[in-house]
């Protein structure tokens, strides 16, 4: 068998059904043999960054590694932003890039670049394959590393001659990596101490991150929160890990979290963070974060997260589900004082509700989100881009089930939503998929519309078009002295015409009264649909914590707007 | 004339690692150190008794990060098999320094005696220049260089430290 055939058969053996890719000089041997592997569906993308985001959306929606093909040089380099996006959010990907022939490596050959060097900081691991004998074992190992432990992207750079050379593949089942320990059994004494601390605490709070979703530990989280009676919030990437309408729900935390969540975090005497990194978007000003917490419990699968940003009093290094299951039998009913804490949080929820401008004559983005939510009956997958649209999509939906909200929370990659939504739809064709994006991010990867059209994917694009780079405009208005600099996007195309040019249906919506009709149209029209919502250009995201400030200093929607 | 750099030792972590000696492993290790905002003060790599495995000793300035992050971040690398932060462990730490100085005549004989008193030795000499070597702990290498400095150092080569944990406090042949 040739290296190309071994590669493709290895993908089949891993259960891969979809590949997002783009052919070129250094991966032609692989593309030459693609037709001989009919179990593999190849999706030809518009740009390799799109392929990486599609594979990312596919992986987040399915729980299985997404697969990317790209050629050497620019092809491979175009995947880097996508790999970094997946790396920051711990998403399993396997990217297979062509490389110039092994004898040409290092000679600055045509379309040669140091893909191993370039991708090293944004991958969990990477491989340069120069010998055909290594193709099968490297593929096996790559899938194992990408999907085990804390998941992440793995890149395999295969020299062209290794794709063409022949050998009898050795389909090893065993992986020998003495330095790789993906899973830890939780230290039970720490788990018991954590359970005891939860029971003792007067004002405990649990925050849950993406790790809970990656570990499918939502039921365990609910069980722990209910048994120990602990108010529970999520990070932006953790949205959906705890049902928003649960009586103990604190909704989203952090820089743009809800007021009652931030009040709870800032007044908690115990904080337990599960499956999250405690990054700067969660803490805002680090020194002011959770100042009253006497006990900080950190549960994460990655040992290096312990003390990276905040030093825990109790560390539980384990998969979120394993840790929470271990904790459950040790939990005891809380002290009577817990009732006062819950009452206090209810008061904060009433004092600091989510609010938005309703009567200034413009279409409000929150109204769009609410109308969309009403149509979806808690079943649709929402893929958001980056910016105001992302936060509106996170806050104004009541995610009652896990895995329905996908966004680039860590890297904050504009242009993520459309390709990731396409990938999610390929992974879960039975699900309605809504892509929520601002017009700025949308045009960064808009060429992938042709993929949605070619495959007649039911991806409904909700474009929140305010003719400006909204989040940056808001920062400039609020934190940079009102100096508006390079945020005007009035030069962007007419999106209805753009949709028409690509061959999908597009409509424009300017008033709230048109919302039902617009969503009716989107839902009854098969294939992709774009709705250009002309939203209030001054709509802002609130609450927001001013840059450099602590969570206590969050700003709310100004009264004159409400 | 090269003046030895003064090193702030307060944030330095000494880490020993057994790694798979694959191509690029050094780049992975040094890349992780760089992107986490650490800085390498010393790095040595050499073979172990096991084929396919190398031993690294790193002296790393943790920068603004928590000290234990050096070991934890490097442990994430797939090709790092074993890693230990031995900064606060009883250990043997040795560094080799080779120094070329311009010293002649009477002064050369006296310097050579002093170097031998440090446990160093004369490696080579011609009419104008002498090359001395010394192996020892960081501090003794530093005092050795302090002795050399007034003489006019022409060149210095330092290996960076290698480290091994000692026999857990047992007074033995290590003679710690």
JSON list of C-alpha atoms in Angstrom, two decimals, chain B residues 95-163:
[
{"chain": "B", "resi": 95, "resn": "UNK", "atom": "CA", "xyz": [28.85, 23.08, 35.86]},
{"chain": "B", "resi": 96, "resn": "UNK", "atom": "CA", "xyz": [31.98, 23.06, 33.75]},
{"chain": "B", "resi": 97, "resn": "UNK", "atom": "CA", "xyz": [33.75, 26.31, 32.93]},
{"chain": "B", "resi": 98, "resn": "UNK", "atom": "CA", "xyz": [36.69, 26.70, 30.57]},
{"chain": "B", "resi": 99, "resn": "UNK", "atom": "CA", "xyz": [38.44, 30.07, 30.64]},
{"chain": "B", "resi": 100, "resn": "UNK", "atom": "CA", "xyz": [41.12, 31.54, 28.42]},
{"chain": "B", "resi": 101, "resn": "UNK", "atom": "CA", "xyz": [43.16, 34.22, 30.20]},
{"chain": "B", "resi": 102, "resn": "UNK", "atom": "CA", "xyz": [46.21, 36.21, 29.31]},
{"chain": "B", "resi": 103, "resn": "UNK", "atom": "CA", "xyz": [48.59, 35.66, 32.17]},
{"chain": "B", "resi": 104, "resn": "UNK", "atom": "CA", "xyz": [52.33, 35.12, 31.97]},
{"chain": "B", "resi": 105, "resn": "UNK", "atom": "CA", "xyz": [55.48, 34.53, 33.98]},
{"chain": "B", "resi": 106, "resn": "UNK", "atom": "CA", "xyz": [55.44, 34.68, 37.75]},
{"chain": "B", "resi": 107, "resn": "UNK", "atom": "CA", "xyz": [51.76, 35.60, 37.84]},
{"chain": "B", "resi": 108, "resn": "UNK", "atom": "CA", "xyz": [50.89, 32.55, 35.74]},
{"chain": "B", "resi": 109, "resn": "UNK", "atom": "CA", "xyz": [52.52, 30.16, 38.22]},
{"chain": "B", "resi": 110, "resn": "UNK", "atom": "CA", "xyz": [50.73, 31.78, 41.12]},
{"chain": "B", "resi": 111, "resn": "UNK", "atom": "CA", "xyz": [47.38, 31.72, 39.30]},
{"chain": "B", "resi": 112, "resn": "UNK", "atom": "CA", "xyz": [47.82, 28.08, 38.38]},
{"chain": "B", "resi": 113, "resn": "UNK", "atom": "CA", "xyz": [48.38, 27.23, 42.04]},
{"chain": "B", "resi": 114, "resn": "UNK", "atom": "CA", "xyz": [45.26, 29.12, 43.04]},
{"chain": "B", "resi": 115, "resn": "UNK", "atom": "CA", "xyz": [43.22, 27.41, 40.35]},
{"chain": "B", "resi": 116, "resn": "UNK", "atom": "CA", "xyz": [44.44, 24.04, 41.56]},
{"chain": "B", "resi": 117, "resn": "UNK", "atom": "CA", "xyz": [43.43, 25.11, 45.06]},
{"chain": "B", "resi": 118, "resn": "UNK", "atom": "CA", "xyz": [39.87, 25.51, 43.67]},
{"chain": "B", "resi": 119, "resn": "UNK", "atom": "CA", "xyz": [40.03, 22.03, 42.27]},
{"chain": "B", "resi": 120, "resn": "UNK", "atom": "CA", "xyz": [40.57, 23.27, 38.72]},
{"chain": "B", "resi": 121, "resn": "UNK", "atom": "CA", "xyz": [43.38, 22.53, 36.35]},
{"chain": "B", "resi": 122, "resn": "UNK", "atom": "CA", "xyz": [45.47, 23.92, 33.56]},
{"chain": "B", "resi": 123, "resn": "UNK", "atom": "CA", "xyz": [44.40, 22.52, 30.18]},
{"chain": "B", "resi": 124, "resn": "UNK", "atom": "CA", "xyz": [46.68, 24.32, 27.74]},
{"chain": "B", "resi": 125, "resn": "UNK", "atom": "CA", "xyz": [49.11, 27.18, 27.56]},
{"chain": "B", "resi": 126, "resn": "UNK", "atom": "CA", "xyz": [51.26, 29.12, 25.14]},
{"chain": "B", "resi": 127, "resn": "UNK", "atom": "CA", "xyz": [53.48, 32.14, 25.62]},
{"chain": "B", "resi": 128, "resn": "UNK", "atom": "CA", "xyz": [50.63, 34.60, 25.96]},
{"chain": "B", "resi": 129, "resn": "UNK", "atom": "CA", "xyz": [47.56, 32.63, 27.03]},
{"chain": "B", "resi": 130, "resn": "UNK", "atom": "CA", "xyz": [46.48, 29.91, 29.45]},
{"chain": "B", "resi": 131, "resn": "UNK", "atom": "CA", "xyz": [43.30, 27.82, 29.44]},
{"chain": "B", "resi": 132, "resn": "UNK", "atom": "CA", "xyz": [41.95, 26.63, 32.79]},
{"chain": "B", "resi": 133, "resn": "UNK", "atom": "CA", "xyz": [39.01, 24.40, 33.53]},
{"chain": "B", "resi": 134, "resn": "UNK", "atom": "CA", "xyz": [36.90, 24.01, 36.64]},
{"chain": "B", "resi": 135, "resn": "UNK", "atom": "CA", "xyz": [33.83, 21.98, 37.43]},
{"chain": "B", "resi": 136, "resn": "UNK", "atom": "CA", "xyz": [31.77, 22.74, 40.46]},
{"chain": "B", "resi": 137, "resn": "UNK", "atom": "CA", "xyz": [28.60, 24.29, 41.79]},
{"chain": "B", "resi": 138, "resn": "UNK", "atom": "CA", "xyz": [27.35, 27.57, 40.40]},
{"chain": "B", "resi": 139, "resn": "UNK", "atom": "CA", "xyz": [28.85, 29.55, 43.29]},
{"chain": "B", "resi": 140, "resn": "UNK", "atom": "CA", "xyz": [32.30, 28.02, 43.04]},
{"chain": "B", "resi": 141, "resn": "UNK", "atom": "CA", "xyz": [32.33, 28.55, 39.27]},
{"chain": "B", "resi": 142, "resn": "UNK", "atom": "CA", "xyz": [31.38, 32.15, 39.94]},
{"chain": "B", "resi": 143, "resn": "UNK", "atom": "CA", "xyz": [34.21, 32.62, 42.48]},
{"chain": "B", "resi": 144, "resn": "UNK", "atom": "CA", "xyz": [36.62, 30.92, 40.10]},
{"chain": "B", "resi": 145, "resn": "UNK", "atom": "CA", "xyz": [35.61, 33.42, 37.43]},
{"chain": "B", "resi": 146, "resn": "UNK", "atom": "CA", "xyz": [35.99, 36.19, 39.99]},
{"chain": "B", "resi": 147, "resn": "UNK", "atom": "CA", "xyz": [39.58, 35.10, 40.42]},
{"chain": "B", "resi": 148, "resn": "UNK", "atom": "CA", "xyz": [40.14, 35.10, 36.67]},
{"chain": "B", "resi": 149, "resn": "UNK", "atom": "CA", "xyz": [38.47, 38.42, 35.91]},
{"chain": "B", "resi": 150, "resn": "UNK", "atom": "CA", "xyz": [41.30, 40.78, 37.00]},
{"chain": "B", "resi": 151, "resn": "UNK", "atom": "CA", "xyz": [43.74, 38.77, 34.92]},
{"chain": "B", "resi": 152, "resn": "UNK", "atom": "CA", "xyz": [42.00, 39.63, 31.67]},
{"chain": "B", "resi": 153, "resn": "UNK", "atom": "CA", "xyz": [39.57, 37.02, 30.43]},
{"chain": "B", "resi": 154, "resn": "UNK", "atom": "CA", "xyz": [39.85, 36.44, 26.69]},
{"chain": "B", "resi": 155, "resn": "UNK", "atom": "CA", "xyz": [37.09, 33.82, 26.38]},
{"chain": "B", "resi": 156, "resn": "UNK", "atom": "CA", "xyz": [34.76, 31.77, 28.57]},
{"chain": "B", "resi": 157, "resn": "UNK", "atom": "CA", "xyz": [32.84, 28.60, 27.81]},
{"chain": "B", "resi": 158, "resn": "UNK", "atom": "CA", "xyz": [30.36, 27.38, 30.43]},
{"chain": "B", "resi": 159, "resn": "UNK", "atom": "CA", "xyz": [28.41, 24.19, 30.08]},
{"chain": "B", "resi": 160, "resn": "UNK", "atom": "CA", "xyz": [25.39, 25.22, 32.10]},
{"chain": "B", "resi": 161, "resn": "UNK", "atom": "CA", "xyz": [24.60, 23.06, 35.07]},
{"chain": "B", "resi": 162, "resn": "UNK", "atom": "CA", "xyz": [23.78, 19.36, 35.15]},
{"chain": "B", "resi": 163, "resn": "UNK", "atom": "CA", "xyz": [21.88, 18.13, 38.19]}
]
